Amino acid sequence: MTLLRDICYPTPSELALAARALADEHPGRVRLRQAGTSRAGRPLWLLSVGPGGGPSGACVLVVAGAHANEPVGGATALALARRVLHEPAFRAGRGWHFLLCADPDGAALHRTPRPRSLLDYHRNFFRPPGPEQPEWAPSLLPPDRLPPETRVLTSLIDELRPLLQVSLHGTDLGGSWVQLTRDIPGLAEPFAKSAAELRIPVETGASDAAGWHSPGPGIFVMPQPGAGPGGAFHPEDTRLSTWYHAHRYAGTTAIVEVPMWASDLVDDPAPHPDPRGALRILAGRLAADAALVARVRDRVPVAPDPGADPAAGPAAGPGGRAVPGADADAAALLRAVDWTLALIPRITVEWTGPGAPAEATAAAITSIDAFGRRLSLRAAAMLLRVLRAQGHPAAPGLDRLVTGWCEEFAARFRARRIPVATQVEHQSRTVLAAYERLVAEGPQGAGAPARPAEPDGTVSA
């Protein structure tokens, strides 16, 4: 149980104002600078605490807001900055740098400062398609087409050469888990302790990390470059993401996930009696749900090409004609809907194909169940926003569908809300624990001189 006073998810503007106030209050130790500009001209702010210089690999880079629909990271970044500022042991000659919002354009479209329910959360939902996500874009686009947000992030990694990069993420419903580009020995214990104290379940079978090595409950180590597939349910290849860019400088990346609503079902280690049978059922439901959304989507003019610049202009209709009244927001939402719907056939094939697991825990199947539900729900919720803005006659029916799916999702998983302040506390504890364990490894694990990178971004042994 936690007695932390709850807070709202801050907007990018609120984050910048709070960061400016912190820098003004501590001019010798805190700095705020604009690291770059988004596609739509919004600033990307970097807040730095501690030494301004130092040897390569002697700092920490914390990235918030890489996924627009996961707003907890900004609040955690500010909380960590204040804690590092007031606890010298965490600075110890190392700078901490916080990219306050990696995707301010996406954050402007996802508007849920304090959602009271899953339905409330999905009312103004937005998650960009993969090619428009700062961290995932390198795995989907050639270098000359990367969005400016990605270039800002990789430039910061090149400049700072962090020993630890942390990406702060969240999930709508489930548990907490950590993904690592390299193992951090000893992290599982403080992570589990924090989760238990704050009544946050540990997601022991996260679908994002299916098939990855797990050195402890809720801790998953990603495949290394040159290894096997980067994840069974990822349309992207994690090994080509910005998470691995830190490897050029002998750095490690940790992705810390925390839920908005908790479900104790994701922490069930019991063997599932029939994983393949369950996956066939889940695949059938996902395909049927996606078909419902697709039929409504077919009644709306198409969006621009998924690789197009979202700020480039109005949505295009059949034959490339501009859609009257279409705006950049509607175009972005429709691109995201189309991207999500296009993923689903590949996923259902994987769930029912020869590679489907013959053995799995109940937690793993539950996580896959949640993953499938949120795909069709997200597509429907984003499409509904467009229909409602247009006054489309299909909006009421789709609204009923979104409402029903949200209620079923919450009921099936026995969802209980995790206060924002509790999410922030758990993420903060996990980041600091990862830093402490990495530093405890000594020169090889923390701050070793950067080794030359190979052409694929790996580091020579």
Short mmCIF file of C-alpha atoms in Angstrom, two decimals, residues 9-453:
data_model
loop_
_atom_site.label_atom_id
_atom_site.label_comp_id
_atom_site.label_asym_id
_atom_site.label_seq_id
_atom_site.Cartn_x
_atom_site.Cartn_y
_atom_site.Cartn_z
CA TYR A 9 0.18 13.17 -16.17
CA PRO A 10 1.94 16.42 -17.18
CA THR A 11 1.76 17.75 -20.73
CA PRO A 12 4.97 18.59 -22.63
CA SER A 13 4.37 22.29 -21.95
CA GLU A 14 3.93 21.63 -18.24
CA LEU A 15 7.12 19.54 -18.22
CA ALA A 16 9.06 22.36 -19.87
CA LEU A 17 7.72 24.93 -17.39
CA ALA A 18 8.61 22.74 -14.40
CA ALA A 19 12.07 22.06 -15.84
CA ARG A 20 12.68 25.77 -16.43
CA ALA A 21 11.69 26.52 -12.84
CA LEU A 22 14.10 23.84 -11.59
CA ALA A 23 16.93 25.25 -13.70
CA ASP A 24 16.22 28.80 -12.51
CA GLU A 25 16.20 27.64 -8.90
CA HIS A 26 19.53 25.77 -9.23
CA PRO A 27 21.49 27.63 -11.94
CA GLY A 28 24.81 26.02 -11.05
CA ARG A 29 23.65 22.42 -11.13
CA VAL A 30 20.65 22.24 -13.47
CA ARG A 31 20.54 23.20 -17.13
CA LEU A 32 17.73 23.19 -19.69
CA ARG A 33 18.33 23.37 -23.42
CA GLN A 34 16.42 22.70 -26.59
CA ALA A 35 17.89 19.56 -28.13
CA GLY A 36 15.93 19.83 -31.36
CA THR A 37 12.57 20.35 -33.02
CA SER A 38 9.76 17.97 -33.95
CA ARG A 39 8.22 17.59 -37.40
CA ALA A 40 5.54 20.09 -36.47
CA GLY A 41 8.04 22.55 -34.96
CA ARG A 42 7.60 21.69 -31.28
CA PRO A 43 10.72 21.85 -29.07
CA LEU A 44 12.41 18.77 -27.63
CA TRP A 45 13.80 19.75 -24.22
CA LEU A 46 16.80 18.23 -22.46
CA LEU A 47 17.08 18.77 -18.71
CA SER A 48 20.55 18.09 -17.27
CA VAL A 49 21.52 17.69 -13.61
CA GLY A 50 25.09 17.48 -12.34
CA PRO A 51 28.41 17.89 -14.13
CA GLY A 52 28.30 19.38 -17.57
CA GLY A 53 31.36 17.50 -18.82
CA GLY A 54 33.18 14.35 -17.81
CA PRO A 55 34.65 11.33 -19.51
CA SER A 56 32.78 9.44 -22.20
CA GLY A 57 30.31 6.99 -20.73
CA ALA A 58 30.08 8.80 -17.41
CA CYS A 59 26.42 9.83 -17.57
CA VAL A 60 22.83 8.62 -17.65
CA LEU A 61 20.29 9.49 -20.36
CA VAL A 62 16.61 9.13 -19.46
CA VAL A 63 14.10 9.23 -22.34
CA ALA A 64 10.44 10.01 -21.65
CA GLY A 65 7.44 10.15 -23.93
CA ALA A 66 8.71 7.97 -26.77
CA HIS A 67 5.18 6.53 -27.04
CA ALA A 68 2.52 9.21 -26.99
CA ASN A 69 -0.02 7.03 -25.19
CA GLU A 70 2.36 6.32 -22.28
CA PRO A 71 2.52 9.68 -20.48
CA VAL A 72 3.94 8.56 -17.14
CA GLY A 73 7.55 8.99 -18.29
CA GLY A 74 7.57 12.78 -18.14
CA ALA A 75 6.41 12.81 -14.52
CA THR A 76 9.02 10.19 -13.66
CA ALA A 77 11.77 12.16 -15.39
CA LEU A 78 11.00 15.24 -13.30
CA ALA A 79 10.82 13.19 -10.10
CA LEU A 80 14.18 11.59 -10.87
CA ALA A 81 15.77 14.95 -11.69
CA ARG A 82 14.68 16.34 -8.32
CA ARG A 83 15.88 13.26 -6.48
CA VAL A 84 19.27 13.20 -8.18
CA LEU A 85 19.63 16.92 -7.48
CA HIS A 86 19.06 16.48 -3.75
CA GLU A 87 20.90 13.18 -3.26
CA PRO A 88 24.59 13.68 -4.13
CA ALA A 89 25.30 9.95 -4.00
CA PHE A 90 23.39 9.49 -7.27
CA ARG A 91 25.40 12.22 -9.00
CA ALA A 92 28.89 11.16 -7.85
CA GLY A 93 30.56 13.06 -10.65
CA ARG A 94 28.11 11.82 -13.29
CA GLY A 95 25.63 13.89 -15.21
CA TRP A 96 22.00 12.88 -15.54
CA HIS A 97 20.18 14.01 -18.67
CA PHE A 98 16.42 13.86 -19.22
CA LEU A 99 14.78 14.10 -22.64
CA LEU A 100 11.43 15.26 -21.28
CA CYS A 101 9.28 14.24 -24.25
CA ALA A 102 10.70 12.42 -27.26
CA ASP A 103 7.49 12.82 -29.30
CA PRO A 104 5.74 16.13 -28.48
CA ASP A 105 3.63 15.96 -31.64
CA GLY A 106 2.22 12.59 -30.63
CA ALA A 107 1.69 13.80 -27.05
CA ALA A 108 -0.37 16.71 -28.36
CA LEU A 109 -2.80 14.21 -29.91
CA HIS A 110 -3.07 11.87 -26.90
CA ARG A 111 -4.98 13.78 -24.22
CA THR A 112 -5.58 11.93 -20.97
CA PRO A 113 -4.17 13.87 -17.97
CA ARG A 114 -5.93 11.71 -15.36
CA PRO A 115 -8.04 8.92 -16.91
CA ARG A 116 -10.61 7.51 -14.52
CA SER A 117 -11.28 4.33 -16.49
CA LEU A 118 -10.06 2.45 -19.54
CA LEU A 119 -12.86 4.07 -21.51
CA ASP A 120 -11.77 7.51 -20.34
CA TYR A 121 -8.21 6.66 -21.37
CA HIS A 122 -9.30 5.63 -24.88
CA ARG A 123 -11.57 8.62 -25.50
CA ASN A 124 -8.64 10.74 -26.71
CA PHE A 125 -6.22 7.94 -27.51
CA PHE A 126 -3.37 8.24 -29.99
CA ARG A 127 -0.33 6.10 -30.75
CA PRO A 128 1.56 6.84 -33.97
CA PRO A 129 2.40 4.12 -36.48
CA GLY A 130 5.81 2.51 -36.07
CA PRO A 131 7.66 4.59 -38.69
CA GLU A 132 6.65 7.75 -36.82
CA GLN A 133 7.79 6.55 -33.37
CA PRO A 134 11.22 7.99 -32.41
CA GLU A 135 12.69 4.80 -30.99
CA TRP A 136 11.26 2.34 -33.53
CA ALA A 137 11.74 4.33 -36.75
CA PRO A 138 15.32 3.09 -37.43
CA SER A 139 14.03 -0.48 -37.60
CA LEU A 140 11.46 0.43 -40.25
CA LEU A 141 12.88 3.28 -42.34
CA PRO A 142 16.10 3.94 -44.26
CA PRO A 143 18.46 6.46 -42.62
CA ASP A 144 17.56 9.27 -45.02
CA ARG A 145 13.87 9.07 -44.02
CA LEU A 146 14.21 9.06 -40.23
CA PRO A 147 11.99 11.60 -38.46
CA PRO A 148 13.72 14.53 -36.74
CA GLU A 149 12.79 13.18 -33.30
CA THR A 150 14.84 10.05 -33.99
CA ARG A 151 17.78 12.08 -35.22
CA VAL A 152 17.66 14.22 -32.06
CA LEU A 153 17.70 11.12 -29.86
CA THR A 154 20.57 9.40 -31.66
CA SER A 155 22.53 12.67 -31.71
CA LEU A 156 22.14 12.93 -27.95
CA ILE A 157 23.42 9.38 -27.51
CA ASP A 158 26.39 10.21 -29.75
CA GLU A 159 27.09 13.38 -27.77
CA LEU A 160 26.61 12.01 -24.25
CA ARG A 161 27.78 8.39 -24.71
CA PRO A 162 25.73 7.26 -21.70
CA LEU A 163 26.74 4.30 -19.60
CA LEU A 164 23.00 3.83 -19.04
CA GLN A 165 20.13 4.87 -21.26
CA VAL A 166 16.69 4.44 -19.71
CA SER A 167 13.47 4.60 -21.72
CA LEU A 168 10.36 5.16 -19.60
CA HIS A 169 7.28 3.34 -20.87
CA GLY A 170 3.85 2.33 -19.64
CA THR A 171 1.08 -0.09 -20.40
CA ASP A 172 -2.64 0.45 -20.09
CA LEU A 173 -3.46 -2.72 -18.15
CA GLY A 174 -1.21 -5.46 -16.78
CA GLY A 175 1.96 -5.41 -14.75
CA SER A 176 5.47 -4.02 -14.62
CA TRP A 177 8.53 -5.41 -16.37
CA VAL A 178 11.99 -4.33 -17.54
CA GLN A 179 13.65 -4.98 -20.90
CA LEU A 180 17.44 -4.77 -21.12
CA THR A 181 19.83 -4.65 -24.06
CA ARG A 182 22.39 -6.26 -21.71
CA ASP A 183 21.80 -8.01 -18.41
CA ILE A 184 22.20 -5.94 -15.24
CA PRO A 185 22.95 -8.54 -12.54
CA GLY A 186 21.07 -8.02 -9.31
CA LEU A 187 18.30 -5.81 -10.72
CA ALA A 188 15.53 -8.39 -10.25
CA GLU A 189 15.58 -8.18 -6.45
CA PRO A 190 15.05 -4.40 -5.94
CA PHE A 191 12.62 -4.35 -8.86
CA ALA A 192 10.48 -7.08 -7.29
CA LYS A 193 10.72 -5.47 -3.84
CA SER A 194 9.46 -2.14 -5.15
CA ALA A 195 6.60 -3.77 -7.05
CA ALA A 196 5.51 -5.73 -3.97
CA GLU A 197 5.60 -2.69 -1.70
CA LEU A 198 3.54 -0.64 -4.14
CA ARG A 199 1.11 -3.48 -4.99
CA ILE A 200 2.10 -3.55 -8.66
CA PRO A 201 2.13 -7.04 -10.20
CA VAL A 202 5.25 -8.20 -12.00
CA GLU A 203 4.48 -9.21 -15.59
CA THR A 204 6.40 -12.48 -15.80
CA GLY A 205 5.34 -13.43 -19.34
CA ALA A 206 5.29 -10.09 -21.17
CA SER A 207 4.26 -10.58 -24.79
CA ASP A 208 6.69 -7.81 -25.82
CA ALA A 209 9.53 -10.06 -24.67
CA ALA A 210 8.27 -13.44 -25.87
CA GLY A 211 11.17 -15.85 -26.21
CA TRP A 212 13.76 -13.60 -24.58
CA HIS A 213 16.12 -14.68 -21.81
CA SER A 214 14.75 -13.84 -18.35
CA PRO A 215 17.34 -13.72 -15.53
CA GLY A 216 14.61 -12.97 -12.98
CA PRO A 217 10.83 -12.42 -12.79
CA GLY A 218 9.84 -9.47 -14.96
CA ILE A 219 13.39 -8.90 -16.25
CA PHE A 220 14.02 -9.68 -19.92
CA VAL A 221 17.23 -9.42 -21.94
CA MET A 222 16.84 -8.65 -25.64
CA PRO A 223 18.57 -10.68 -28.35
CA GLN A 224 21.96 -9.33 -29.35
CA PRO A 225 22.70 -8.16 -32.91
CA GLY A 226 23.41 -11.21 -35.03
CA ALA A 227 21.26 -13.45 -32.83
CA GLY A 228 17.82 -14.87 -33.64
CA PRO A 229 14.56 -12.97 -34.18
CA GLY A 230 14.03 -9.82 -32.16
CA GLY A 231 10.68 -10.83 -30.69
CA ALA A 232 7.76 -12.92 -31.83
CA PHE A 233 5.11 -10.20 -31.77
CA HIS A 234 7.10 -7.15 -32.82
CA PRO A 235 6.52 -5.81 -36.34
CA GLU A 236 9.77 -3.95 -35.74
CA ASP A 237 13.20 -5.37 -34.94
CA THR A 238 14.26 -4.27 -31.46
CA ARG A 239 17.91 -4.72 -32.42
CA LEU A 240 17.63 -1.86 -34.93
CA SER A 241 15.93 0.53 -32.49
CA THR A 242 17.58 3.49 -30.76
CA TRP A 243 17.87 1.28 -27.67
CA TYR A 244 20.91 -0.41 -29.21
CA HIS A 245 22.51 2.85 -30.31
CA ALA A 246 24.09 3.16 -26.85
CA HIS A 247 26.03 -0.05 -27.54
CA ARG A 248 28.30 1.97 -29.84
CA TYR A 249 29.72 3.47 -26.64
CA ALA A 250 29.62 0.35 -24.43
CA GLY A 251 26.35 1.56 -22.92
CA THR A 252 23.32 -0.41 -21.74
CA THR A 253 19.65 0.46 -22.25
CA ALA A 254 16.83 -0.37 -19.84
CA ILE A 255 13.16 -0.02 -20.77
CA VAL A 256 11.01 0.28 -17.66
CA GLU A 257 7.30 -0.49 -18.08
CA VAL A 258 4.65 0.31 -15.48
CA PRO A 259 0.86 -0.20 -15.69
CA MET A 260 -1.90 2.38 -15.41
CA TRP A 261 -4.27 -0.36 -14.28
CA ALA A 262 -2.96 -3.51 -12.64
CA SER A 263 -4.04 -7.09 -13.18
CA ASP A 264 -2.76 -9.81 -10.89
CA LEU A 265 -3.43 -12.35 -13.66
CA VAL A 266 -0.17 -11.38 -15.41
CA ASP A 267 1.89 -12.78 -12.53
CA ASP A 268 0.60 -16.37 -12.60
CA PRO A 269 3.54 -18.79 -13.06
CA ALA A 270 1.36 -21.91 -13.38
CA PRO A 271 1.70 -23.83 -16.65
CA HIS A 272 -1.13 -23.18 -19.09
CA PRO A 273 -2.93 -26.44 -19.95
CA ASP A 274 -3.19 -25.77 -23.70
CA PRO A 275 -1.21 -22.76 -25.01
CA ARG A 276 -1.71 -23.55 -28.69
CA GLY A 277 -5.42 -24.05 -28.25
CA ALA A 278 -5.67 -20.77 -26.35
CA LEU A 279 -3.71 -18.93 -29.02
CA ARG A 280 -6.01 -20.26 -31.75
CA ILE A 281 -9.00 -18.88 -29.84
CA LEU A 282 -7.27 -15.53 -29.24
CA ALA A 283 -6.26 -15.30 -32.90
CA GLY A 284 -9.82 -15.95 -34.02
CA ARG A 285 -11.18 -13.26 -31.70
CA LEU A 286 -8.55 -10.75 -32.79
CA ALA A 287 -9.27 -11.35 -36.48
CA ALA A 288 -13.02 -10.98 -35.90
CA ASP A 289 -12.61 -7.80 -33.87
CA ALA A 290 -10.28 -6.30 -36.46
CA ALA A 291 -12.79 -7.10 -39.20
CA LEU A 292 -15.45 -5.10 -37.33
CA VAL A 293 -13.16 -2.07 -37.22
CA ALA A 294 -12.02 -2.53 -40.82
CA ARG A 295 -15.61 -2.48 -42.08
CA VAL A 296 -16.13 0.91 -40.47
CA ARG A 297 -12.74 2.12 -41.68
CA ASP A 298 -13.75 1.28 -45.26
CA ARG A 299 -16.48 3.93 -44.99
CA VAL A 300 -13.91 6.68 -44.34
CA PRO A 301 -11.60 8.20 -47.00
CA VAL A 302 -8.08 6.79 -46.87
CA ALA A 303 -5.17 8.49 -45.13
CA PRO A 304 -1.83 9.43 -46.71
CA ASP A 305 0.83 6.79 -47.23
CA PRO A 306 2.01 5.42 -43.84
CA GLY A 307 5.52 6.72 -44.53
CA ALA A 308 4.31 10.23 -45.33
CA ASP A 309 5.16 13.22 -43.20
CA PRO A 310 2.16 13.80 -40.89
CA ALA A 311 2.64 17.55 -41.24
CA ALA A 312 2.79 17.37 -45.04
CA GLY A 313 -0.83 18.21 -45.76
CA PRO A 314 -4.44 17.02 -45.84
CA ALA A 315 -5.49 13.42 -46.03
CA ALA A 316 -5.81 11.97 -49.50
CA GLY A 317 -8.94 10.28 -50.73
CA PRO A 318 -9.31 7.58 -53.39
CA GLY A 319 -7.19 8.42 -56.43
CA GLY A 320 -5.03 10.78 -54.38
CA ARG A 321 -7.69 13.49 -54.08
CA ALA A 322 -7.62 15.65 -50.96
CA VAL A 323 -10.45 14.94 -48.56
CA PRO A 324 -12.53 18.06 -47.91
CA GLY A 325 -12.21 19.20 -44.31
CA ALA A 326 -9.46 16.69 -43.49
CA ASP A 327 -6.76 18.04 -41.19
CA ALA A 328 -3.38 16.92 -39.93
CA ASP A 329 -4.84 15.39 -36.77
CA ALA A 330 -7.35 13.27 -38.67
CA ALA A 331 -4.65 12.19 -41.13
CA ALA A 332 -2.35 11.15 -38.28
CA LEU A 333 -5.13 9.21 -36.57
CA LEU A 334 -6.07 7.38 -39.77
CA ARG A 335 -2.47 6.46 -40.52
CA ALA A 336 -2.26 4.95 -37.04
CA VAL A 337 -5.52 3.05 -37.54
CA ASP A 338 -4.31 1.62 -40.85
CA TRP A 339 -0.92 0.67 -39.41
CA THR A 340 -2.54 -1.16 -36.49
CA LEU A 341 -5.04 -3.03 -38.66
CA ALA A 342 -2.27 -4.06 -41.06
CA LEU A 343 -0.31 -5.69 -38.21
CA ILE A 344 -3.10 -8.00 -37.17
CA PRO A 345 -3.05 -10.61 -39.98
CA ARG A 346 0.66 -11.23 -39.42
CA ILE A 347 0.12 -11.60 -35.69
CA THR A 348 -2.74 -14.07 -36.04
CA VAL A 349 -0.59 -16.17 -38.39
CA GLU A 350 2.21 -16.25 -35.81
CA TRP A 351 -0.20 -17.26 -33.06
CA THR A 352 -1.57 -20.18 -35.09
CA GLY A 353 1.55 -21.21 -37.00
CA PRO A 354 4.12 -23.94 -36.30
CA GLY A 355 6.18 -21.56 -34.18
CA ALA A 356 3.41 -21.14 -31.59
CA PRO A 357 4.65 -22.32 -28.18
CA ALA A 358 3.65 -25.78 -27.02
CA GLU A 359 4.44 -24.79 -23.43
CA ALA A 360 3.74 -21.47 -21.72
CA THR A 361 2.71 -20.10 -18.37
CA ALA A 362 -0.74 -18.77 -17.61
CA ALA A 363 0.87 -15.33 -17.26
CA ALA A 364 2.29 -15.49 -20.78
CA ILE A 365 -1.07 -16.41 -22.35
CA THR A 366 -2.78 -13.71 -20.30
CA SER A 367 -0.29 -11.13 -21.56
CA ILE A 368 -0.93 -12.18 -25.16
CA ASP A 369 -4.68 -11.97 -24.51
CA ALA A 370 -4.25 -8.37 -23.34
CA PHE A 371 -2.00 -7.55 -26.28
CA GLY A 372 -4.62 -8.71 -28.77
CA ARG A 373 -7.45 -6.86 -27.05
CA ARG A 374 -5.58 -3.57 -27.03
CA LEU A 375 -4.72 -3.74 -30.74
CA SER A 376 -8.30 -3.80 -31.99
CA LEU A 377 -9.43 -1.44 -29.21
CA ARG A 378 -6.80 1.14 -30.08
CA ALA A 379 -7.67 1.05 -33.77
CA ALA A 380 -11.36 1.48 -32.98
CA ALA A 381 -10.74 4.30 -30.48
CA MET A 382 -8.60 6.31 -32.90
CA LEU A 383 -11.06 5.77 -35.74
CA LEU A 384 -13.88 6.90 -33.47
CA ARG A 385 -12.14 10.21 -32.84
CA VAL A 386 -12.13 10.90 -36.58
CA LEU A 387 -15.76 9.85 -37.03
CA ARG A 388 -16.98 11.96 -34.14
CA ALA A 389 -15.16 15.03 -35.43
CA GLN A 390 -16.78 14.50 -38.84
CA GLY A 391 -20.24 13.80 -37.46
CA HIS A 392 -20.10 10.49 -39.33
CA PRO A 393 -23.26 8.32 -39.05
CA ALA A 394 -21.11 5.30 -38.08
CA ALA A 395 -19.81 7.05 -34.95
CA PRO A 396 -22.57 5.97 -32.49
CA GLY A 397 -22.19 2.29 -33.36
CA LEU A 398 -18.42 2.41 -33.08
CA ASP A 399 -18.77 4.27 -29.80
CA ARG A 400 -20.84 1.41 -28.39
CA LEU A 401 -18.23 -1.07 -29.58
CA VAL A 402 -15.35 0.84 -27.93
CA THR A 403 -17.33 1.19 -24.71
CA GLY A 404 -18.13 -2.52 -24.61
CA TRP A 405 -14.56 -3.58 -25.34
CA CYS A 406 -13.20 -1.32 -22.59
CA GLU A 407 -15.66 -2.74 -20.06
CA GLU A 408 -14.88 -6.34 -21.11
CA PHE A 409 -11.13 -5.70 -20.92
CA ALA A 410 -11.37 -4.26 -17.41
CA ALA A 411 -13.70 -7.01 -16.19
CA ARG A 412 -11.73 -9.91 -17.71
CA PHE A 413 -8.48 -8.72 -16.12
CA ARG A 414 -10.00 -7.49 -12.84
CA ALA A 415 -8.39 -4.10 -13.43
CA ARG A 416 -7.50 -1.89 -10.48
CA ARG A 417 -6.15 1.58 -10.96
CA ILE A 418 -2.55 2.39 -10.03
CA PRO A 419 -2.26 6.05 -8.96
CA VAL A 420 0.04 8.12 -11.17
CA ALA A 421 2.25 8.93 -8.17
CA THR A 422 2.70 5.21 -7.51
CA GLN A 423 3.63 4.55 -11.13
CA VAL A 424 6.22 7.33 -10.89
CA GLU A 425 7.64 6.00 -7.64
CA HIS A 426 8.09 2.48 -9.00
CA GLN A 427 9.71 3.68 -12.21
CA SER A 428 12.04 5.97 -10.26
CA ARG A 429 13.10 3.21 -7.88
CA THR A 430 13.76 0.84 -10.77
CA VAL A 431 15.87 3.38 -12.68
CA LEU A 432 17.98 4.15 -9.62
CA ALA A 433 18.39 0.44 -8.86
CA ALA A 434 19.55 -0.21 -12.44
CA TYR A 435 22.06 2.63 -12.16
CA GLU A 436 23.40 1.42 -8.81
CA ARG A 437 23.81 -2.17 -10.03
CA LEU A 438 25.50 -1.06 -13.23
CA VAL A 439 27.95 1.16 -11.35
CA ALA A 440 28.61 -1.66 -8.88
CA GLU A 441 29.89 -3.80 -11.77
CA GLY A 442 32.96 -1.57 -11.87
CA PRO A 443 34.81 -0.17 -14.87
CA GLN A 444 33.65 -2.87 -17.26
CA GLY A 445 29.97 -2.26 -16.50
CA ALA A 446 29.96 1.48 -15.84
CA GLY A 447 31.82 4.14 -17.63
CA ALA A 448 34.43 2.04 -19.37
CA PRO A 449 36.11 3.88 -22.25
CA ALA A 450 33.98 3.57 -25.34
CA ARG A 451 35.09 0.80 -27.66
CA PRO A 452 34.94 1.27 -31.43
CA ALA A 453 31.65 0.35 -33.04
#
